CSV table of N, CA and C and ligand atoms in Angstrom, one decimal:
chain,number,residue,atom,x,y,z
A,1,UNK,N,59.8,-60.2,-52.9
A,1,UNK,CA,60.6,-61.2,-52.2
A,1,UNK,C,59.8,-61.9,-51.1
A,2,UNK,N,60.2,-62.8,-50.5
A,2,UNK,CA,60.0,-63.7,-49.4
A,2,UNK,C,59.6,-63.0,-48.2
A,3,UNK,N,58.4,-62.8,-47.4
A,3,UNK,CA,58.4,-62.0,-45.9
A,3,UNK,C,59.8,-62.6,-45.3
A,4,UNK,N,59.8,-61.7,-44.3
A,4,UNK,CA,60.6,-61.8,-43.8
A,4,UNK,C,59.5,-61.3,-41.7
A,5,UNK,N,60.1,-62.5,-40.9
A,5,UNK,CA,59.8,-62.5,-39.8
A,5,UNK,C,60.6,-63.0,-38.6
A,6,UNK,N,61.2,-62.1,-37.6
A,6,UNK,CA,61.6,-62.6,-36.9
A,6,UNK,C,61.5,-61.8,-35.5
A,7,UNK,N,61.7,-62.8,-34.0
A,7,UNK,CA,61.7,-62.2,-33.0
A,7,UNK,C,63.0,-62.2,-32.1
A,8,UNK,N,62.8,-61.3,-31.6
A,8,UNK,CA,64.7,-61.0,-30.8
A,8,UNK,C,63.8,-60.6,-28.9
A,9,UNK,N,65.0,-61.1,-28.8
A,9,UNK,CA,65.0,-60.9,-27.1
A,9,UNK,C,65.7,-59.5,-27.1
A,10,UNK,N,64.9,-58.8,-26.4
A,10,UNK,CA,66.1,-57.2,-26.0
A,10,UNK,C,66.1,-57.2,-24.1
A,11,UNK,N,67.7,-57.4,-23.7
A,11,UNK,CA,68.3,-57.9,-22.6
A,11,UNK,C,68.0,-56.0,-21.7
A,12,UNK,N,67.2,-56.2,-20.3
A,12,UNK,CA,68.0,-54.2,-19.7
A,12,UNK,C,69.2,-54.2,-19.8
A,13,UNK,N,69.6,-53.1,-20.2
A,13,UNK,CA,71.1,-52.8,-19.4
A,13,UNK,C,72.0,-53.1,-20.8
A,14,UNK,N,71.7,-53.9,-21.7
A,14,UNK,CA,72.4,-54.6,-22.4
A,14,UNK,C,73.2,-54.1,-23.8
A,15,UNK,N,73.8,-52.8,-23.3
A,15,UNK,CA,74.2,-51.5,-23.6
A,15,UNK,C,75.6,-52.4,-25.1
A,16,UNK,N,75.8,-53.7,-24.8
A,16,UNK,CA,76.9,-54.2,-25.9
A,16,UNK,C,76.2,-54.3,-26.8
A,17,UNK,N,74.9,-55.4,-27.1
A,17,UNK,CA,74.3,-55.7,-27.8
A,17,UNK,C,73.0,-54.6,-28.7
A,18,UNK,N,73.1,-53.8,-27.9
A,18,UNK,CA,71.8,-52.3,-27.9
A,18,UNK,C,72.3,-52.1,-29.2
A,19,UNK,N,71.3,-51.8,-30.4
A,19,UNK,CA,71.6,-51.9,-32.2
A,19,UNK,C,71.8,-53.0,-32.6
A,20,UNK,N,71.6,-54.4,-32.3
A,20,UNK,CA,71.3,-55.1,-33.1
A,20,UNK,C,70.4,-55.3,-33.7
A,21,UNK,N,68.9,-55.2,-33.5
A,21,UNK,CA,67.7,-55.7,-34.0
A,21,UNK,C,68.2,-54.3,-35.4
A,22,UNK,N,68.6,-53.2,-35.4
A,22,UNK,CA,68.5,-52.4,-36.7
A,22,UNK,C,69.3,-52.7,-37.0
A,23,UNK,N,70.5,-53.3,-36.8
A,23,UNK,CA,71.3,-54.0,-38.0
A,23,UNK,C,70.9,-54.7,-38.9
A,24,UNK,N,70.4,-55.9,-38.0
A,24,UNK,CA,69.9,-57.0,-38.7
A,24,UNK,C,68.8,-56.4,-39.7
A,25,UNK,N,68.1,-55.9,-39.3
A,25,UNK,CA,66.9,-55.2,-40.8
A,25,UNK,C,67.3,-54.0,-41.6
A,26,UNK,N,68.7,-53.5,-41.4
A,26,UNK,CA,69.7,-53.0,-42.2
A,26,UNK,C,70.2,-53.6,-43.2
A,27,UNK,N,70.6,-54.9,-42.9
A,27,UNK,CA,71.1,-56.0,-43.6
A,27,UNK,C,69.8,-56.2,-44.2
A,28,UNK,N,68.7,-56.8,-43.8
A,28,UNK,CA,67.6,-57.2,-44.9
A,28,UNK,C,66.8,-56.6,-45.7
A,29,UNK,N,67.2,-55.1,-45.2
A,29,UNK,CA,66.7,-54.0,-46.3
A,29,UNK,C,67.6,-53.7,-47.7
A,30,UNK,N,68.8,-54.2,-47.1
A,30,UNK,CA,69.3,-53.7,-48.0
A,30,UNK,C,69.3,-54.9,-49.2
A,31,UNK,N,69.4,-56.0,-48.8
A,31,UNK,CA,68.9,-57.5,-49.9
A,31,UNK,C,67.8,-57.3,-50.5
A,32,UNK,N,67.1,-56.2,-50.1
A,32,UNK,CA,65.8,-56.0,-50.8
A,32,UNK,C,66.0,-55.5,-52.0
A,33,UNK,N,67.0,-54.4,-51.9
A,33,UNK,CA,67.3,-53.6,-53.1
A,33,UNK,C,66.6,-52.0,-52.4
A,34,UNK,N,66.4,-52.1,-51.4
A,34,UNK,CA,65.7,-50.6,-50.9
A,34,UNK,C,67.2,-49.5,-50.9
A,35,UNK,N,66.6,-48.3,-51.0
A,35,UNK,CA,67.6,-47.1,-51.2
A,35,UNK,C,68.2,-46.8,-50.1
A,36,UNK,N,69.5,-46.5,-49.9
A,36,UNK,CA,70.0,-46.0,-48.5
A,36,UNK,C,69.5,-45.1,-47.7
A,37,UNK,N,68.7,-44.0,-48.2
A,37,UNK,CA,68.0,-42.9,-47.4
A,37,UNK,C,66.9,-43.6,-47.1
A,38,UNK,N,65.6,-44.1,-47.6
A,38,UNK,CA,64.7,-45.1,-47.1
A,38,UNK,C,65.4,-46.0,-45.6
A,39,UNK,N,66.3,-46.7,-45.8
A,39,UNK,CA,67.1,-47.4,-45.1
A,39,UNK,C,67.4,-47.1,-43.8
A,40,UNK,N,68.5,-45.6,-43.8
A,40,UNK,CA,68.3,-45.0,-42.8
A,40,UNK,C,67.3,-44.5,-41.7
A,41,UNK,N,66.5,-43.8,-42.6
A,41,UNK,CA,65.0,-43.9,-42.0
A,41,UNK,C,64.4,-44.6,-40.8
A,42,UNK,N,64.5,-45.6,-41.8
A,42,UNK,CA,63.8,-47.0,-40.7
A,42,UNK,C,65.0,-47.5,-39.7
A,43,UNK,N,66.1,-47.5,-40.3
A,43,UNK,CA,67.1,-48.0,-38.9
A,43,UNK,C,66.9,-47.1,-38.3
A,44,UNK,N,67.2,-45.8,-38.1
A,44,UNK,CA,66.9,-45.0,-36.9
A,44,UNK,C,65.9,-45.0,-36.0
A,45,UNK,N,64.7,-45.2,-36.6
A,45,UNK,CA,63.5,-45.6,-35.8
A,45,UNK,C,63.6,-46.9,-35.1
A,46,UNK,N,63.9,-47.7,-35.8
A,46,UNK,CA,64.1,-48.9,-35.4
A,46,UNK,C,65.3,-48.7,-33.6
A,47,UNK,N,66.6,-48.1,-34.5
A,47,UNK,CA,67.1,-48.3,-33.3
A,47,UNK,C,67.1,-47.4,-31.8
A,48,UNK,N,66.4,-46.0,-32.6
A,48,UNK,CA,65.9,-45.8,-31.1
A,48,UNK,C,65.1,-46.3,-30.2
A,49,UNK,N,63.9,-47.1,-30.7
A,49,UNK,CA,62.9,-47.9,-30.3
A,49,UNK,C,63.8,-48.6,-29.2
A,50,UNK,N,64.6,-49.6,-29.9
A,50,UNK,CA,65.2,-50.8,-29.6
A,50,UNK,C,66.0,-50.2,-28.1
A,51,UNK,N,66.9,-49.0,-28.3
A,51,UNK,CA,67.7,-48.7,-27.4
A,51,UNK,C,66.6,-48.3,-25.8
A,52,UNK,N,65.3,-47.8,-26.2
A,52,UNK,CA,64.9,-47.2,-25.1
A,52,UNK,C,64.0,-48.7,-24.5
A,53,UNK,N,64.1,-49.3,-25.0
A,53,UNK,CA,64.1,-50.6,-24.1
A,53,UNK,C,64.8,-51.3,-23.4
A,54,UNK,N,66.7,-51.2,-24.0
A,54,UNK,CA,67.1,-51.4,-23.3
A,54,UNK,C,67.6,-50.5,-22.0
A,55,UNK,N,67.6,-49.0,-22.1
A,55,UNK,CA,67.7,-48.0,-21.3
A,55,UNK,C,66.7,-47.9,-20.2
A,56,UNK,N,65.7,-48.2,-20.8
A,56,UNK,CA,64.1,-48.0,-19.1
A,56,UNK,C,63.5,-48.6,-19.6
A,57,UNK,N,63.4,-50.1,-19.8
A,57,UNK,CA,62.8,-51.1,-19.6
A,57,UNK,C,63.4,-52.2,-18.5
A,58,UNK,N,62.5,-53.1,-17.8
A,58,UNK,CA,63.3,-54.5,-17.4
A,58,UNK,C,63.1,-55.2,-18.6
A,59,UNK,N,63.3,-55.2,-19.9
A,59,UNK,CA,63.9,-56.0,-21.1
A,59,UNK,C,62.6,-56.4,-21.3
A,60,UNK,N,62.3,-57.0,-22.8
A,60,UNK,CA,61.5,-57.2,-24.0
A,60,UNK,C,62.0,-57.7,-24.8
A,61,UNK,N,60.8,-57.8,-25.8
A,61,UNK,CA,60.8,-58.3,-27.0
A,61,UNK,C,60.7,-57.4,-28.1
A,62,UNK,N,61.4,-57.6,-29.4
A,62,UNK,CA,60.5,-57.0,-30.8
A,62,UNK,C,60.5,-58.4,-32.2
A,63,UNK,N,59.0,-58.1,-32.3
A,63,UNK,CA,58.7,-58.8,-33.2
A,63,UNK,C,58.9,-57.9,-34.4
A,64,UNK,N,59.4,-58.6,-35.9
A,64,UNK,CA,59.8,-57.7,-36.8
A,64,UNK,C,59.0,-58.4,-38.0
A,65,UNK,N,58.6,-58.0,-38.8
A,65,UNK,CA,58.1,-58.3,-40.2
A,65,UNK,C,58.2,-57.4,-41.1
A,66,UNK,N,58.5,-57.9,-42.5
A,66,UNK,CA,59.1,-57.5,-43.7
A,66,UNK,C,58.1,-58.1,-44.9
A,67,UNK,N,57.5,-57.1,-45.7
A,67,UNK,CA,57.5,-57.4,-46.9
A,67,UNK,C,57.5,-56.5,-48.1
A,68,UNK,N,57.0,-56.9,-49.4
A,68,UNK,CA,57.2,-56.0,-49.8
A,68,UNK,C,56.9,-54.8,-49.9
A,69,UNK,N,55.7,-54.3,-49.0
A,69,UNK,CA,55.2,-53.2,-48.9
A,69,UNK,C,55.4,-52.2,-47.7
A,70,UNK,N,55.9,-53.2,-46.8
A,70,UNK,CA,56.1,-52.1,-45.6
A,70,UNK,C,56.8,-53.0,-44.6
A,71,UNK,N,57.4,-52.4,-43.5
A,71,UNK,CA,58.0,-53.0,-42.4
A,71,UNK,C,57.6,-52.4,-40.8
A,72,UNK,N,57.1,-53.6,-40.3
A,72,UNK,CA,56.0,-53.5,-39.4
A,72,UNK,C,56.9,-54.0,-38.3
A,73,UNK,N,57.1,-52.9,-37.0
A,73,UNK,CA,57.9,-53.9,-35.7
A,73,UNK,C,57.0,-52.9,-34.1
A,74,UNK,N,57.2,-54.3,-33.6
A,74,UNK,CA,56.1,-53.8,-32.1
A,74,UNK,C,57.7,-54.6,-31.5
A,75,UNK,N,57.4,-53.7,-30.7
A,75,UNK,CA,58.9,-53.7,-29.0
A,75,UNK,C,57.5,-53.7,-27.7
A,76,UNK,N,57.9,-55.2,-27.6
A,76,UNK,CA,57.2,-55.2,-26.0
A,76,UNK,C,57.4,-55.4,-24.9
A,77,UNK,N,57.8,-54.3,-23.7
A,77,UNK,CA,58.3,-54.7,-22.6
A,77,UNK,C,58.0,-54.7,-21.9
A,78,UNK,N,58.5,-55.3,-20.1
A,78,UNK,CA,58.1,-56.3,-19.4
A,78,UNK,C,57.8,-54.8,-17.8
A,79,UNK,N,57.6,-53.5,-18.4
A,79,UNK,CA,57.2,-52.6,-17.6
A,79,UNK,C,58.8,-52.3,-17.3
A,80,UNK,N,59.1,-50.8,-16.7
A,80,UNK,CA,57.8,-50.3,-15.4
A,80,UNK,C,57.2,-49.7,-16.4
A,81,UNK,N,57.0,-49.0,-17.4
A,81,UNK,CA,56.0,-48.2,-18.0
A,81,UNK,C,56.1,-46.9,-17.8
A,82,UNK,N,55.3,-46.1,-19.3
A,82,UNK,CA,55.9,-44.6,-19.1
A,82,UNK,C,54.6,-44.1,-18.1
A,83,UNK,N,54.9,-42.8,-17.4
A,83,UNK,CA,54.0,-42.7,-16.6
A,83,UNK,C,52.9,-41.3,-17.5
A,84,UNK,N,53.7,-40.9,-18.2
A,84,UNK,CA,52.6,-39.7,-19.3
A,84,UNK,C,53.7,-39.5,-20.3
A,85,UNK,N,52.6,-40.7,-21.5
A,85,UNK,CA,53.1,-40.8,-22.7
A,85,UNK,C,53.1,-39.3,-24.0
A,86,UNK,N,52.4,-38.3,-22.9
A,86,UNK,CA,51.8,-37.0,-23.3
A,86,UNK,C,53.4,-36.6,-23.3
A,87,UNK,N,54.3,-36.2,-22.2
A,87,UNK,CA,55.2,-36.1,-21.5
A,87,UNK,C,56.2,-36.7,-22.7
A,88,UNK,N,56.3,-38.3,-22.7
A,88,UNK,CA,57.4,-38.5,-23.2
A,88,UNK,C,57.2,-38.4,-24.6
A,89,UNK,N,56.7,-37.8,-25.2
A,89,UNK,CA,56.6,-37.7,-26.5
A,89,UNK,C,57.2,-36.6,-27.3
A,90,UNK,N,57.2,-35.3,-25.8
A,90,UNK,CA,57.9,-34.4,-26.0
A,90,UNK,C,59.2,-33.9,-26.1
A,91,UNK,N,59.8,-33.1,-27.0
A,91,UNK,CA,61.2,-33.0,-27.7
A,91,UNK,C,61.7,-33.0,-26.2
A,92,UNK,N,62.8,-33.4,-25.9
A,92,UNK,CA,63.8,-33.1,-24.7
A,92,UNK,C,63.5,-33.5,-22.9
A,93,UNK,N,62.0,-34.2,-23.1
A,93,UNK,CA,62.1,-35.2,-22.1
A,93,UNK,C,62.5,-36.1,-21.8
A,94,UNK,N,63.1,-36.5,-20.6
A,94,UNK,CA,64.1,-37.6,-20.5
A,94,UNK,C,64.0,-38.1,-19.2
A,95,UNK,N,63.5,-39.4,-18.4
A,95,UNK,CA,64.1,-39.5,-17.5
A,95,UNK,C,65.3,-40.6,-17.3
A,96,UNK,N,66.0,-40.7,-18.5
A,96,UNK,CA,67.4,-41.4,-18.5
A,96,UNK,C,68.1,-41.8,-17.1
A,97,UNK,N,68.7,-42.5,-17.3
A,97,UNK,CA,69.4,-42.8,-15.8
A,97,UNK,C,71.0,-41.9,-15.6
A,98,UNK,N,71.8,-42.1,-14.9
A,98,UNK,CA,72.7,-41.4,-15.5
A,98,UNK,C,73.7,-42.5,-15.9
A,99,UNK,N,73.8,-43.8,-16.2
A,99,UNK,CA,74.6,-44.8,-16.6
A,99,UNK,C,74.3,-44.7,-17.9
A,100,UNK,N,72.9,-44.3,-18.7
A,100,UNK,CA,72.4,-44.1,-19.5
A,100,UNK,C,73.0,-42.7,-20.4
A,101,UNK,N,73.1,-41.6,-19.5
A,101,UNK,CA,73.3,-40.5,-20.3
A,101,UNK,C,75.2,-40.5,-20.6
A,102,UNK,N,75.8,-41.2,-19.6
A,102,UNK,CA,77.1,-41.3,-19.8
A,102,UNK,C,77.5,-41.9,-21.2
A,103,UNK,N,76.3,-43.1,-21.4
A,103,UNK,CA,76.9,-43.1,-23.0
A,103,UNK,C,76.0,-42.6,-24.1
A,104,UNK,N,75.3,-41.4,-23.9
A,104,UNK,CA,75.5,-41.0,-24.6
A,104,UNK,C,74.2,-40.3,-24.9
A,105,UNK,N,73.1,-41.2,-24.1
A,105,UNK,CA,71.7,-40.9,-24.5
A,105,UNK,C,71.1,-40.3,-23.1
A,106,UNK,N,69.7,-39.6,-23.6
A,106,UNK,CA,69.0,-39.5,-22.8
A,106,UNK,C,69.1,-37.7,-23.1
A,107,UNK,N,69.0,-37.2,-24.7
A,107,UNK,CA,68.4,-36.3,-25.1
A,107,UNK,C,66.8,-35.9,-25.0
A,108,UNK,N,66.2,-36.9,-24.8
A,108,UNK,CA,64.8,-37.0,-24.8
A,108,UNK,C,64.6,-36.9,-26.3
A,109,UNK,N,65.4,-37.5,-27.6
A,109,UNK,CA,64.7,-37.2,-28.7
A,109,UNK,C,64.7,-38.5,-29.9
A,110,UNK,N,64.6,-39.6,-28.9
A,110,UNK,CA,64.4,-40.6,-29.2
A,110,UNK,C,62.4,-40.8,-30.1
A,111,UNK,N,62.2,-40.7,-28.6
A,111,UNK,CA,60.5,-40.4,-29.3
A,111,UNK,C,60.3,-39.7,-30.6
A,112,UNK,N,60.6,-38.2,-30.4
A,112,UNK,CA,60.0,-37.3,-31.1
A,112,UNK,C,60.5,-37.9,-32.7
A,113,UNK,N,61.4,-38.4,-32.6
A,113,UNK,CA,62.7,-39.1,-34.1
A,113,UNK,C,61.8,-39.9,-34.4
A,114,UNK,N,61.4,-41.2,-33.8
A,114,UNK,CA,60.7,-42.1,-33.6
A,114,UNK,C,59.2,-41.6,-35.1
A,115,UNK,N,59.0,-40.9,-34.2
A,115,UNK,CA,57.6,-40.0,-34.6
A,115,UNK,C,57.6,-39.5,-36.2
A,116,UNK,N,58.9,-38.6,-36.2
A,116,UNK,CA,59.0,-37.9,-37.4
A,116,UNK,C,59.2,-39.2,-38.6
A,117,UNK,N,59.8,-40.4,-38.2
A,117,UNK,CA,60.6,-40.9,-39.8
A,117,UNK,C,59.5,-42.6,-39.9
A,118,UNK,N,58.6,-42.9,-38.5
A,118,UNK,CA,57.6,-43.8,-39.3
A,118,UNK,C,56.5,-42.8,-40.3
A,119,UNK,N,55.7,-44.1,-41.1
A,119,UNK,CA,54.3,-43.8,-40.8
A,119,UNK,C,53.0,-44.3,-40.0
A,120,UNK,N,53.6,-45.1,-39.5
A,120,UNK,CA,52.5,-45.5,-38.1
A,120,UNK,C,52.6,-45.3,-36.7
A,121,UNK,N,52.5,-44.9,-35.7
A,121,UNK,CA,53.1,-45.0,-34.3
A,121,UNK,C,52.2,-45.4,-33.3
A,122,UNK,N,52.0,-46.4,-32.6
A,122,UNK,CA,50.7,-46.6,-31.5
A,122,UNK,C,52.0,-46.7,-30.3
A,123,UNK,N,51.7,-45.9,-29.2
A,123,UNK,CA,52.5,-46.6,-27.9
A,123,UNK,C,51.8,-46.2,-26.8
A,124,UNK,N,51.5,-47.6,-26.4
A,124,UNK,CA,50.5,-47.7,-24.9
A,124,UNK,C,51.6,-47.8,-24.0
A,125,UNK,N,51.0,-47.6,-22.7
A,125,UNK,CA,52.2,-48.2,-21.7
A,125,UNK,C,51.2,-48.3,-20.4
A,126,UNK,N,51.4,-49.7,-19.6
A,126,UNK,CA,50.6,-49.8,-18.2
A,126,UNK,C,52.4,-49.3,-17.7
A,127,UNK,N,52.0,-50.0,-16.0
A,127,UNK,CA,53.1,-50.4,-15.4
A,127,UNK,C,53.9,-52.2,-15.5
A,128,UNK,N,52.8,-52.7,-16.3
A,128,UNK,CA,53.2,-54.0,-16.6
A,128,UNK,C,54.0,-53.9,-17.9
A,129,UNK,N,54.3,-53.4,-18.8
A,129,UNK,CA,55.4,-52.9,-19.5
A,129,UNK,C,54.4,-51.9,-20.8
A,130,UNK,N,55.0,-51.7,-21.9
A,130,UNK,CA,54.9,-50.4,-22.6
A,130,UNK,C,55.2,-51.4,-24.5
A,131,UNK,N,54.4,-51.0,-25.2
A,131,UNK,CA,53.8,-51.6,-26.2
A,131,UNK,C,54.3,-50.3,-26.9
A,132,UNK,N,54.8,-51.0,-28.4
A,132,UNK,CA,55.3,-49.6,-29.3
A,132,UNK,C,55.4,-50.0,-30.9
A,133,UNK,N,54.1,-49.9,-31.1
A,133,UNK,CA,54.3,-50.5,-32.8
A,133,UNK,C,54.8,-49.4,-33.6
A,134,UNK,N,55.4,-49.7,-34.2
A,134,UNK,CA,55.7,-49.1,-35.4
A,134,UNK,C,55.8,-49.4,-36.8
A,135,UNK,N,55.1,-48.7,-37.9
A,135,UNK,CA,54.9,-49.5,-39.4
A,135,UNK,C,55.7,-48.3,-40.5
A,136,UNK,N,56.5,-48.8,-41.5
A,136,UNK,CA,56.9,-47.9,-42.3
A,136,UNK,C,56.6,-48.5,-43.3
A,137,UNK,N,56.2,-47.4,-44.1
A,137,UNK,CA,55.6,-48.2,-45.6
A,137,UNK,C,56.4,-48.1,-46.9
A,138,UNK,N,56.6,-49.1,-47.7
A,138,UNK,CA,57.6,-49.1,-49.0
A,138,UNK,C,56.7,-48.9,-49.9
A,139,UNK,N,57.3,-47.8,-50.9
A,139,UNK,CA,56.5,-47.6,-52.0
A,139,UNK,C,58.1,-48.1,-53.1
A,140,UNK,N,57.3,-48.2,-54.2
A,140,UNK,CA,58.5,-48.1,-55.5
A,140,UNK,C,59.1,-47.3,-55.8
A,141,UNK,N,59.2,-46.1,-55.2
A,141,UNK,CA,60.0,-44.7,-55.1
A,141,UNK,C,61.4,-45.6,-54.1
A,142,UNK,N,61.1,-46.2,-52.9
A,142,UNK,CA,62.1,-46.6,-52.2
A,142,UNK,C,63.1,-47.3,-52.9
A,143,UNK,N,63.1,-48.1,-53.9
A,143,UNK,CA,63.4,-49.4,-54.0
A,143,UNK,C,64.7,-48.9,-55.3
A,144,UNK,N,66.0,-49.7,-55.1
A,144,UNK,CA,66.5,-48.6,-56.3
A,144,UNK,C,66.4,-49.4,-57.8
A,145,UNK,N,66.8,-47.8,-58.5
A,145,UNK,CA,66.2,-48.6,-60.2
A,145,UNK,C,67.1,-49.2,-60.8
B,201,ATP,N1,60.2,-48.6,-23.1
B,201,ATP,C1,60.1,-47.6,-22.2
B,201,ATP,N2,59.8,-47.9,-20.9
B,201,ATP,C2,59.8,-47.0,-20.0
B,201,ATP,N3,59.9,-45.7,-20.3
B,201,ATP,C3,60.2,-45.3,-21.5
B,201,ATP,C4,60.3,-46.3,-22.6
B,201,ATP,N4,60.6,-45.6,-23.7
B,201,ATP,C5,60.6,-44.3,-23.4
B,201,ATP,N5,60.4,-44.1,-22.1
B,201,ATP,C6,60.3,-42.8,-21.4
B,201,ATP,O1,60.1,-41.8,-22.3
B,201,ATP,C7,61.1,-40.8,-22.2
B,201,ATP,C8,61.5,-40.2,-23.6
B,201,ATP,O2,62.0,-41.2,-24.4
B,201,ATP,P1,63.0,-40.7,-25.6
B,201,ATP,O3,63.4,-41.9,-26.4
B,201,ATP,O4,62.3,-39.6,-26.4
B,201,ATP,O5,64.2,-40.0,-24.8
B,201,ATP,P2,65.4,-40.7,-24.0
B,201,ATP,O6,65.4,-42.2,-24.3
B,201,ATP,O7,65.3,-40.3,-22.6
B,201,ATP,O8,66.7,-40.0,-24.7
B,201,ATP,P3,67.3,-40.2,-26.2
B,201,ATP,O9,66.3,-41.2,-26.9
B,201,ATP,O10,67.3,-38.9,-26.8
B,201,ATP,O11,68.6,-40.9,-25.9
B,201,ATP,C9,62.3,-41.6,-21.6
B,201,ATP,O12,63.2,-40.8,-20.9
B,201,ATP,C10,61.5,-42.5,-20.6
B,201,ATP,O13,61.1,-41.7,-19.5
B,202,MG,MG1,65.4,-42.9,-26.3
């Protein structure tokens, strides 16, 4: 099929809208013909990505791209940045807000999820904001028959 590319504003705070970017590549995964369990996969990465930007970020971007072989998305935001990405990588660190934990998050297991269901993960972070690519790769096992 056709790439598929698109970029989205992700708003702080913006707890209504927080899950859209994985919808929308919910919806285009599934036009692909990709398998529900593949699918899940990537939304969940996708959306915890997305949510911890808008949870402890001042808001970003993610650029998304689709094709047939894999689905590649970088979340870039505008700082403060993590302070030891050693730290947050770890199962059950959190420094959530508590506006944040009221609805619902701030298990600290956003990362580690993150981690387990790509195959690529790079995340830098200054104090000028915090870079987070992520790549999942399609094979023909995904796709259904
Ligand atoms: N974009 C970001 N900007 C600043 N800090 C971040 C960012 N993403 C993650 N962090 C830091 O890394 C920590 C761990 O993130 P992780 O997603 O694993 O857990 P969480 O968001 O706190 O809780 P959960 O994801 O389980 O709801 C966060 O609490 C925060 O300190
Ligand atoms: Mg998180």
């Amino acid at each position: 099929m056709e790439p598929f590319a698109r970029d989205y504003n992700i708003e702080k705070h913006d707890l209504t809208n927080a899950g859209t970017i994985a919808s929308l590549t919910k919806r285009e995964l599934k036009k692909r013909g990709l398998t529900r369990d593949f699918i899940k996969k990537v939304t969940i990465g996708i959306y915890e990505a997305e949510i911890n930007v808008v949870i402890h970020s001042y808001g970003g971007i993610a650029a998304i791209s689709i094709t047939d072989d894999s689905i590649e998305v970088t979340f870039t935001d505008k700082g403060p940045g993590i302070n030891s990405i050693d730290d947050a990588m770890m199962a059950g660190f959190s420094t959530a807000s508590s506006l944040a934990i009221e609805n619902g998050f701030g298990a600290g297991m956003g990362l580690p999820n993150i981690k387990a269901v790509s195959d690529k993960m790079v995340l830098t972070s200054s104090k000028e904001g915090t870079r987070l690519y992520l790549k999942f790769d399609i094979s023909s096992d995904n796709y259904e028959s």
